[in-house]
Amino acid sequence: MTPDSNTARPDASVPAERHIEHFVADFAETPLQATDKVKEDQAPLSLWAEAWRNLRKQPLFLISAFLILVVVAVSLFPGLFSPIDPSSEACQLANSDGGPSAGHPLGFTQQGCDVYARVIFGTRSSVTVGLFTTIGVLVIGGIMGALAGYYGGWVDAVLARINDIFFALPLILGAIVVMQLPMFRANRTAWTLVLILMTFGWPQIARITRGAVIEVRNADFVTAARSLGVSKFGALMRHVMPNSLAPIIVVATISLGTFIVAESTLSFLGIGLPPSVMSWGNDIQAAQASLRSNPMPLLYPAIALSITVLSFIMLGDALRDALDPKARKR
């Protein structure tokens, strides 16, 4: 018998190296870190991550987002899209109601202004009023709705009655009445229009915010935060509001298009932006006099307005479908 005869030999059928590699973690990480990595890989996506994944697959979102990016680019850098600046180059009556020509693809207005240039440079005023009005109503309506929904009681009762009063006032009609006051009639600027539209536009955001906060305020994670000593205001800002943003973002996106229409409507009626300011509403108002003989100066800003508003509505619908878990399950 040889000296090695009593020594147990490893079974040749068992792959020893593979057996060891299966159970031994990488030297660069501890077993606990390896377990955490597996849990992270298997963790479900958050609401926003899952919504973004769904949005990228929706043609409605891609089309509306592309159109909105184009509108934003035109409003920020109009000189890149039109070599003619209507604010510095005076209109020439010799070109009155002229048709399309080289360098003037959409023709001229009755005053001899380049239609294409006015549509391009008028984008900034319309989008600016809509954007800043939306930001304003988000701040006012968000604060009012969050306080009413989270604290409840007499706070909710008082703020709800204030909301009802302003909600009963139509946006356009209320703006028309206020714009006729002497202090506003003599100071017709974009910021005046933003202030007036904010005054009548915040109640809808407040109602949506209140409902979203009421739905979240009694959730387990909010109760746990309060039991750990977080104040009511801290729980509202750190836990309730971040989980109530989905419906607010959807309504705000659609409202932005609504406020752009409101500005154009008031300017068309002659009580919005002053005629010296280029906007789609002023262009439509100026072109109505020559509607029968030359409808194109009215048609093109109306098309630009319609495409922009439709893009925001389409984007809001896409966001609603992506951020609503019930809609995704259906």
Short mmCIF file of C-alpha atoms in Angstrom, two decimals:
data_model
loop_
_atom_site.label_atom_id
_atom_site.label_comp_id
_atom_site.label_asym_id
_atom_site.label_seq_id
_atom_site.Cartn_x
_atom_site.Cartn_y
_atom_site.Cartn_z
CA MET A 1 0.00 0.00 0.00
CA THR A 2 1.43 3.36 -0.97
CA PRO A 3 1.56 6.30 1.44
CA ASP A 4 -1.20 8.10 -0.45
CA SER A 5 -3.57 5.14 -0.53
CA ASN A 6 -5.52 6.26 2.60
CA THR A 7 -5.85 9.83 1.41
CA ALA A 8 -9.35 10.70 0.17
CA ARG A 9 -9.26 11.63 -3.46
CA PRO A 10 -11.66 14.25 -4.85
CA ASP A 11 -14.37 12.93 -7.05
CA ALA A 12 -13.36 13.62 -10.62
CA SER A 13 -17.00 14.04 -11.62
CA VAL A 14 -17.42 17.14 -9.43
CA PRO A 15 -16.08 20.37 -10.98
CA ALA A 16 -14.29 21.75 -7.91
CA GLU A 17 -13.38 25.13 -9.35
CA ARG A 18 -16.88 25.84 -10.53
CA HIS A 19 -18.25 24.73 -7.16
CA ILE A 20 -16.02 27.21 -5.34
CA GLU A 21 -16.74 30.12 -7.70
CA HIS A 22 -20.45 29.71 -7.17
CA PHE A 23 -20.28 30.34 -3.44
CA VAL A 24 -17.30 32.66 -3.05
CA ALA A 25 -18.04 36.33 -3.63
CA ASP A 26 -15.77 38.67 -5.48
CA PHE A 27 -12.84 39.89 -3.38
CA ALA A 28 -13.84 43.49 -4.21
CA GLU A 29 -17.17 43.22 -2.37
CA THR A 30 -18.50 41.64 0.78
CA PRO A 31 -21.31 39.06 0.71
CA LEU A 32 -23.68 41.73 2.08
CA GLN A 33 -22.81 44.09 -0.78
CA ALA A 34 -23.32 41.30 -3.30
CA THR A 35 -26.75 40.61 -1.82
CA ASP A 36 -27.67 44.30 -1.96
CA LYS A 37 -26.63 44.42 -5.63
CA VAL A 38 -28.97 41.54 -6.43
CA LYS A 39 -31.81 43.29 -4.61
CA GLU A 40 -31.17 46.51 -6.53
CA ASP A 41 -31.21 44.66 -9.84
CA GLN A 42 -34.53 43.06 -8.92
CA ALA A 43 -36.11 46.21 -7.41
CA PRO A 44 -39.19 47.55 -9.22
CA LEU A 45 -38.95 50.79 -11.14
CA SER A 46 -40.17 53.98 -9.50
CA LEU A 47 -43.25 55.76 -10.78
CA TRP A 48 -41.22 58.34 -12.71
CA ALA A 49 -38.80 55.78 -14.16
CA GLU A 50 -41.64 53.57 -15.30
CA ALA A 51 -43.52 56.58 -16.68
CA TRP A 52 -40.47 57.65 -18.70
CA ARG A 53 -40.06 54.14 -20.05
CA ASN A 54 -43.70 54.13 -21.17
CA LEU A 55 -43.54 57.65 -22.61
CA ARG A 56 -40.65 56.76 -24.90
CA LYS A 57 -42.84 54.14 -26.52
CA GLN A 58 -45.78 56.48 -27.21
CA PRO A 59 -45.88 58.19 -30.62
CA LEU A 60 -48.27 60.78 -29.15
CA PHE A 61 -45.64 61.87 -26.64
CA LEU A 62 -42.79 61.89 -29.14
CA ILE A 63 -44.71 63.99 -31.67
CA SER A 64 -46.00 66.50 -29.11
CA ALA A 65 -42.60 66.79 -27.40
CA PHE A 66 -40.89 67.45 -30.74
CA LEU A 67 -43.40 70.15 -31.69
CA ILE A 68 -43.08 71.81 -28.28
CA LEU A 69 -39.29 71.80 -28.55
CA VAL A 70 -39.59 73.51 -31.93
CA VAL A 71 -41.95 76.15 -30.51
CA VAL A 72 -39.64 76.77 -27.55
CA ALA A 73 -36.62 77.08 -29.86
CA VAL A 74 -38.49 79.56 -32.08
CA SER A 75 -39.53 81.66 -29.08
CA LEU A 76 -35.99 81.73 -27.67
CA PHE A 77 -34.07 82.22 -30.91
CA PRO A 78 -36.42 83.70 -33.53
CA GLY A 79 -33.51 85.16 -35.47
CA LEU A 80 -32.34 81.66 -36.35
CA PHE A 81 -35.62 80.93 -38.13
CA SER A 82 -36.23 84.25 -39.87
CA PRO A 83 -33.63 86.56 -41.42
CA ILE A 84 -36.11 89.44 -41.22
CA ASP A 85 -36.75 91.19 -37.90
CA PRO A 86 -40.17 92.91 -38.12
CA SER A 87 -39.39 95.06 -35.09
CA SER A 88 -36.47 96.78 -36.85
CA GLU A 89 -37.59 96.62 -40.48
CA ALA A 90 -40.66 98.76 -41.13
CA CYS A 91 -43.55 97.43 -43.16
CA GLN A 92 -43.81 98.76 -46.69
CA LEU A 93 -47.23 99.53 -48.11
CA ALA A 94 -45.89 98.77 -51.59
CA ASN A 95 -45.96 95.10 -50.55
CA SER A 96 -49.55 95.26 -49.27
CA ASP A 97 -51.32 91.88 -49.63
CA GLY A 98 -48.43 90.60 -51.72
CA GLY A 99 -48.14 86.90 -52.35
CA PRO A 100 -45.23 84.58 -51.58
CA SER A 101 -41.90 85.51 -53.12
CA ALA A 102 -38.19 84.86 -52.66
CA GLY A 103 -37.33 85.52 -49.02
CA HIS A 104 -41.02 85.93 -48.13
CA PRO A 105 -42.54 82.42 -48.26
CA LEU A 106 -45.91 83.36 -46.71
CA GLY A 107 -46.47 86.70 -48.42
CA PHE A 108 -47.36 90.04 -46.86
CA THR A 109 -50.11 91.50 -44.72
CA GLN A 110 -52.35 94.39 -45.69
CA GLN A 111 -49.86 96.72 -44.01
CA GLY A 112 -47.01 95.26 -46.09
CA CYS A 113 -45.44 93.25 -43.26
CA ASP A 114 -43.80 89.87 -43.82
CA VAL A 115 -46.24 87.22 -42.56
CA TYR A 116 -43.62 84.55 -41.90
CA ALA A 117 -41.42 86.90 -39.86
CA ARG A 118 -44.35 88.09 -37.75
CA VAL A 119 -45.46 84.53 -37.03
CA ILE A 120 -41.93 83.59 -35.97
CA PHE A 121 -41.30 86.65 -33.80
CA GLY A 122 -44.85 86.60 -32.40
CA THR A 123 -44.20 83.19 -30.86
CA ARG A 124 -42.20 84.65 -27.97
CA SER A 125 -44.98 86.87 -26.60
CA SER A 126 -47.66 84.19 -26.74
CA VAL A 127 -45.47 81.49 -25.19
CA THR A 128 -44.09 83.86 -22.54
CA VAL A 129 -47.55 84.82 -21.31
CA GLY A 130 -48.66 81.19 -21.23
CA LEU A 131 -45.52 79.93 -19.51
CA PHE A 132 -45.31 82.52 -16.74
CA THR A 133 -49.04 82.35 -16.10
CA THR A 134 -48.74 78.59 -15.66
CA ILE A 135 -45.84 79.02 -13.24
CA GLY A 136 -47.85 81.57 -11.27
CA VAL A 137 -50.98 79.44 -10.98
CA LEU A 138 -48.82 76.46 -9.97
CA VAL A 139 -47.38 78.46 -7.08
CA ILE A 140 -50.67 80.00 -5.93
CA GLY A 141 -52.89 77.00 -6.58
CA GLY A 142 -50.29 74.56 -5.27
CA ILE A 143 -49.93 76.39 -1.95
CA MET A 144 -53.67 76.85 -1.48
CA GLY A 145 -54.52 73.27 -2.41
CA ALA A 146 -51.70 71.73 -0.36
CA LEU A 147 -52.64 73.65 2.80
CA ALA A 148 -56.34 72.89 2.40
CA GLY A 149 -55.84 69.21 1.67
CA TYR A 150 -53.23 68.46 4.33
CA TYR A 151 -54.42 70.45 7.34
CA GLY A 152 -58.17 70.11 6.73
CA GLY A 153 -60.59 71.50 9.29
CA TRP A 154 -61.19 75.23 9.30
CA VAL A 155 -58.19 75.80 7.00
CA ASP A 156 -59.80 73.63 4.34
CA ALA A 157 -63.19 75.28 4.86
CA VAL A 158 -61.86 78.83 4.45
CA LEU A 159 -59.62 78.09 1.47
CA ALA A 160 -62.33 76.01 -0.19
CA ARG A 161 -64.78 78.94 -0.05
CA ILE A 162 -62.17 81.29 -1.53
CA ASN A 163 -61.51 78.73 -4.24
CA ASP A 164 -65.22 78.44 -5.03
CA ILE A 165 -65.55 82.21 -5.44
CA PHE A 166 -62.74 82.45 -7.99
CA PHE A 167 -63.70 79.18 -9.67
CA ALA A 168 -67.14 80.62 -10.45
CA LEU A 169 -65.56 83.49 -12.43
CA PRO A 170 -64.88 82.56 -16.08
CA LEU A 171 -61.28 83.05 -17.14
CA ILE A 172 -61.85 85.08 -20.32
CA LEU A 173 -64.85 87.04 -19.05
CA GLY A 174 -63.11 87.92 -15.79
CA ALA A 175 -60.00 89.06 -17.66
CA ILE A 176 -62.10 91.20 -20.00
CA VAL A 177 -63.77 92.97 -17.07
CA VAL A 178 -60.51 93.60 -15.22
CA MET A 179 -58.68 94.79 -18.34
CA GLN A 180 -61.33 97.50 -18.77
CA LEU A 181 -60.37 99.11 -15.47
CA PRO A 182 -58.46 102.38 -15.99
CA MET A 183 -55.35 101.22 -14.12
CA PHE A 184 -54.98 98.19 -16.40
CA ARG A 185 -56.21 99.79 -19.63
CA ALA A 186 -53.38 102.32 -19.47
CA ASN A 187 -50.76 99.67 -18.64
CA ARG A 188 -51.29 96.84 -21.12
CA THR A 189 -48.10 94.82 -20.87
CA ALA A 190 -47.34 91.12 -20.94
CA TRP A 191 -46.82 91.10 -17.17
CA THR A 192 -50.16 92.80 -16.57
CA LEU A 193 -51.83 90.11 -18.65
CA VAL A 194 -49.96 87.40 -16.75
CA LEU A 195 -51.10 88.84 -13.41
CA ILE A 196 -54.74 88.97 -14.49
CA LEU A 197 -54.75 85.46 -15.94
CA MET A 198 -53.09 84.17 -12.76
CA THR A 199 -55.85 85.74 -10.69
CA PHE A 200 -58.56 83.78 -12.48
CA GLY A 201 -56.59 80.67 -13.43
CA TRP A 202 -55.34 79.20 -10.14
CA PRO A 203 -58.56 77.55 -8.75
CA GLN A 204 -58.34 74.47 -10.99
CA ILE A 205 -54.75 73.74 -9.92
CA ALA A 206 -55.79 74.26 -6.29
CA ARG A 207 -58.59 71.71 -6.57
CA ILE A 208 -56.37 69.12 -8.22
CA THR A 209 -53.64 69.67 -5.62
CA ARG A 210 -56.09 69.42 -2.74
CA GLY A 211 -57.47 66.11 -4.00
CA ALA A 212 -54.00 64.66 -4.58
CA VAL A 213 -52.81 65.71 -1.11
CA ILE A 214 -55.88 64.24 0.59
CA GLU A 215 -55.22 60.93 -1.15
CA VAL A 216 -51.59 60.81 0.06
CA ARG A 217 -51.67 62.46 3.50
CA ASN A 218 -52.78 59.30 5.36
CA ALA A 219 -50.37 56.94 3.60
CA ASP A 220 -48.19 54.66 5.72
CA PHE A 221 -44.93 56.43 4.86
CA VAL A 222 -46.39 59.78 5.95
CA THR A 223 -47.61 58.27 9.23
CA ALA A 224 -44.18 56.71 9.78
CA ALA A 225 -42.46 60.05 9.17
CA ARG A 226 -44.75 61.79 11.66
CA SER A 227 -44.10 59.07 14.28
CA LEU A 228 -40.35 59.67 13.88
CA GLY A 229 -40.77 63.31 14.85
CA VAL A 230 -41.14 65.02 11.48
CA SER A 231 -43.30 68.13 11.75
CA LYS A 232 -46.54 68.51 9.82
CA PHE A 233 -45.03 71.06 7.47
CA GLY A 234 -41.93 68.92 7.01
CA ALA A 235 -44.03 65.87 6.17
CA LEU A 236 -46.05 67.95 3.73
CA MET A 237 -43.01 69.26 1.87
CA ARG A 238 -40.79 66.16 2.02
CA HIS A 239 -43.27 63.32 1.66
CA VAL A 240 -46.76 64.43 0.64
CA MET A 241 -46.07 66.95 -2.14
CA PRO A 242 -43.44 64.89 -4.02
CA ASN A 243 -45.95 62.04 -4.20
CA SER A 244 -48.78 64.32 -5.34
CA LEU A 245 -47.08 65.88 -8.36
CA ALA A 246 -48.32 63.52 -11.08
CA PRO A 247 -51.87 64.92 -11.55
CA ILE A 248 -50.63 68.47 -10.98
CA ILE A 249 -48.08 68.20 -13.80
CA VAL A 250 -50.71 66.82 -16.17
CA VAL A 251 -53.18 69.65 -15.50
CA ALA A 252 -50.44 72.29 -15.66
CA THR A 253 -49.32 71.05 -19.07
CA ILE A 254 -52.82 71.33 -20.49
CA SER A 255 -53.38 74.68 -18.74
CA LEU A 256 -50.33 76.16 -20.47
CA GLY A 257 -52.07 75.73 -23.82
CA THR A 258 -55.23 77.22 -22.34
CA PHE A 259 -53.41 80.38 -21.23
CA ILE A 260 -51.81 80.79 -24.66
CA VAL A 261 -55.31 80.70 -26.16
CA ALA A 262 -56.51 83.18 -23.52
CA GLU A 263 -53.77 85.66 -24.45
CA SER A 264 -54.57 85.33 -28.15
CA THR A 265 -58.28 85.75 -27.47
CA LEU A 266 -57.79 88.92 -25.43
CA SER A 267 -55.37 90.35 -27.99
CA PHE A 268 -57.81 89.52 -30.78
CA LEU A 269 -60.51 91.43 -28.89
CA GLY A 270 -58.17 94.42 -28.64
CA ILE A 271 -57.78 94.36 -24.85
CA GLY A 272 -54.75 92.08 -24.50
CA LEU A 273 -51.25 92.98 -25.55
CA PRO A 274 -50.87 96.39 -27.24
CA PRO A 275 -50.80 96.37 -31.06
CA SER A 276 -47.12 97.30 -31.05
CA VAL A 277 -46.26 93.92 -29.49
CA MET A 278 -46.01 91.05 -31.94
CA SER A 279 -48.17 88.10 -30.93
CA TRP A 280 -50.39 85.60 -32.69
CA GLY A 281 -53.51 87.23 -31.27
CA ASN A 282 -52.53 90.68 -32.57
CA ASP A 283 -51.68 89.22 -35.98
CA ILE A 284 -55.08 87.54 -36.22
CA GLN A 285 -56.81 90.73 -35.09
CA ALA A 286 -54.96 92.85 -37.67
CA ALA A 287 -55.63 90.38 -40.49
CA GLN A 288 -59.40 90.15 -40.02
CA ALA A 289 -59.92 93.38 -42.01
CA SER A 290 -58.58 91.72 -45.17
CA LEU A 291 -59.99 88.25 -44.52
CA ARG A 292 -61.99 88.07 -47.75
CA SER A 293 -59.35 89.49 -50.06
CA ASN A 294 -56.29 87.88 -48.45
CA PRO A 295 -57.01 85.25 -45.76
CA MET A 296 -53.42 83.98 -45.52
CA PRO A 297 -52.15 86.55 -42.94
CA LEU A 298 -54.90 85.32 -40.62
CA LEU A 299 -54.55 81.64 -41.48
CA TYR A 300 -50.86 81.18 -40.67
CA PRO A 301 -50.81 82.58 -37.11
CA ALA A 302 -54.03 80.68 -36.45
CA ILE A 303 -52.35 77.46 -37.60
CA ALA A 304 -49.31 78.16 -35.41
CA LEU A 305 -51.59 78.81 -32.44
CA SER A 306 -53.60 75.64 -33.06
CA ILE A 307 -50.52 73.42 -33.44
CA THR A 308 -48.97 74.79 -30.25
CA VAL A 309 -52.09 74.37 -28.14
CA LEU A 310 -52.77 70.92 -29.58
CA SER A 311 -49.20 69.88 -28.76
CA PHE A 312 -49.60 70.79 -25.10
CA ILE A 313 -52.93 68.98 -24.91
CA MET A 314 -51.42 65.88 -26.52
CA LEU A 315 -48.47 66.04 -24.12
CA GLY A 316 -50.83 66.31 -21.16
CA ASP A 317 -52.81 63.28 -22.34
CA ALA A 318 -49.61 61.26 -22.78
CA LEU A 319 -48.39 62.23 -19.31
CA ARG A 320 -51.73 61.33 -17.77
CA ASP A 321 -51.66 57.86 -19.32
CA ALA A 322 -48.05 57.30 -18.23
CA LEU A 323 -48.38 58.62 -14.67
CA ASP A 324 -51.69 56.92 -13.87
CA PRO A 325 -51.00 53.41 -12.55
CA LYS A 326 -54.62 52.38 -13.08
CA ALA A 327 -54.45 53.38 -16.74
CA ARG A 328 -51.26 51.35 -17.19
CA LYS A 329 -52.89 48.27 -15.68
CA ARG A 330 -55.79 48.56 -18.09
#
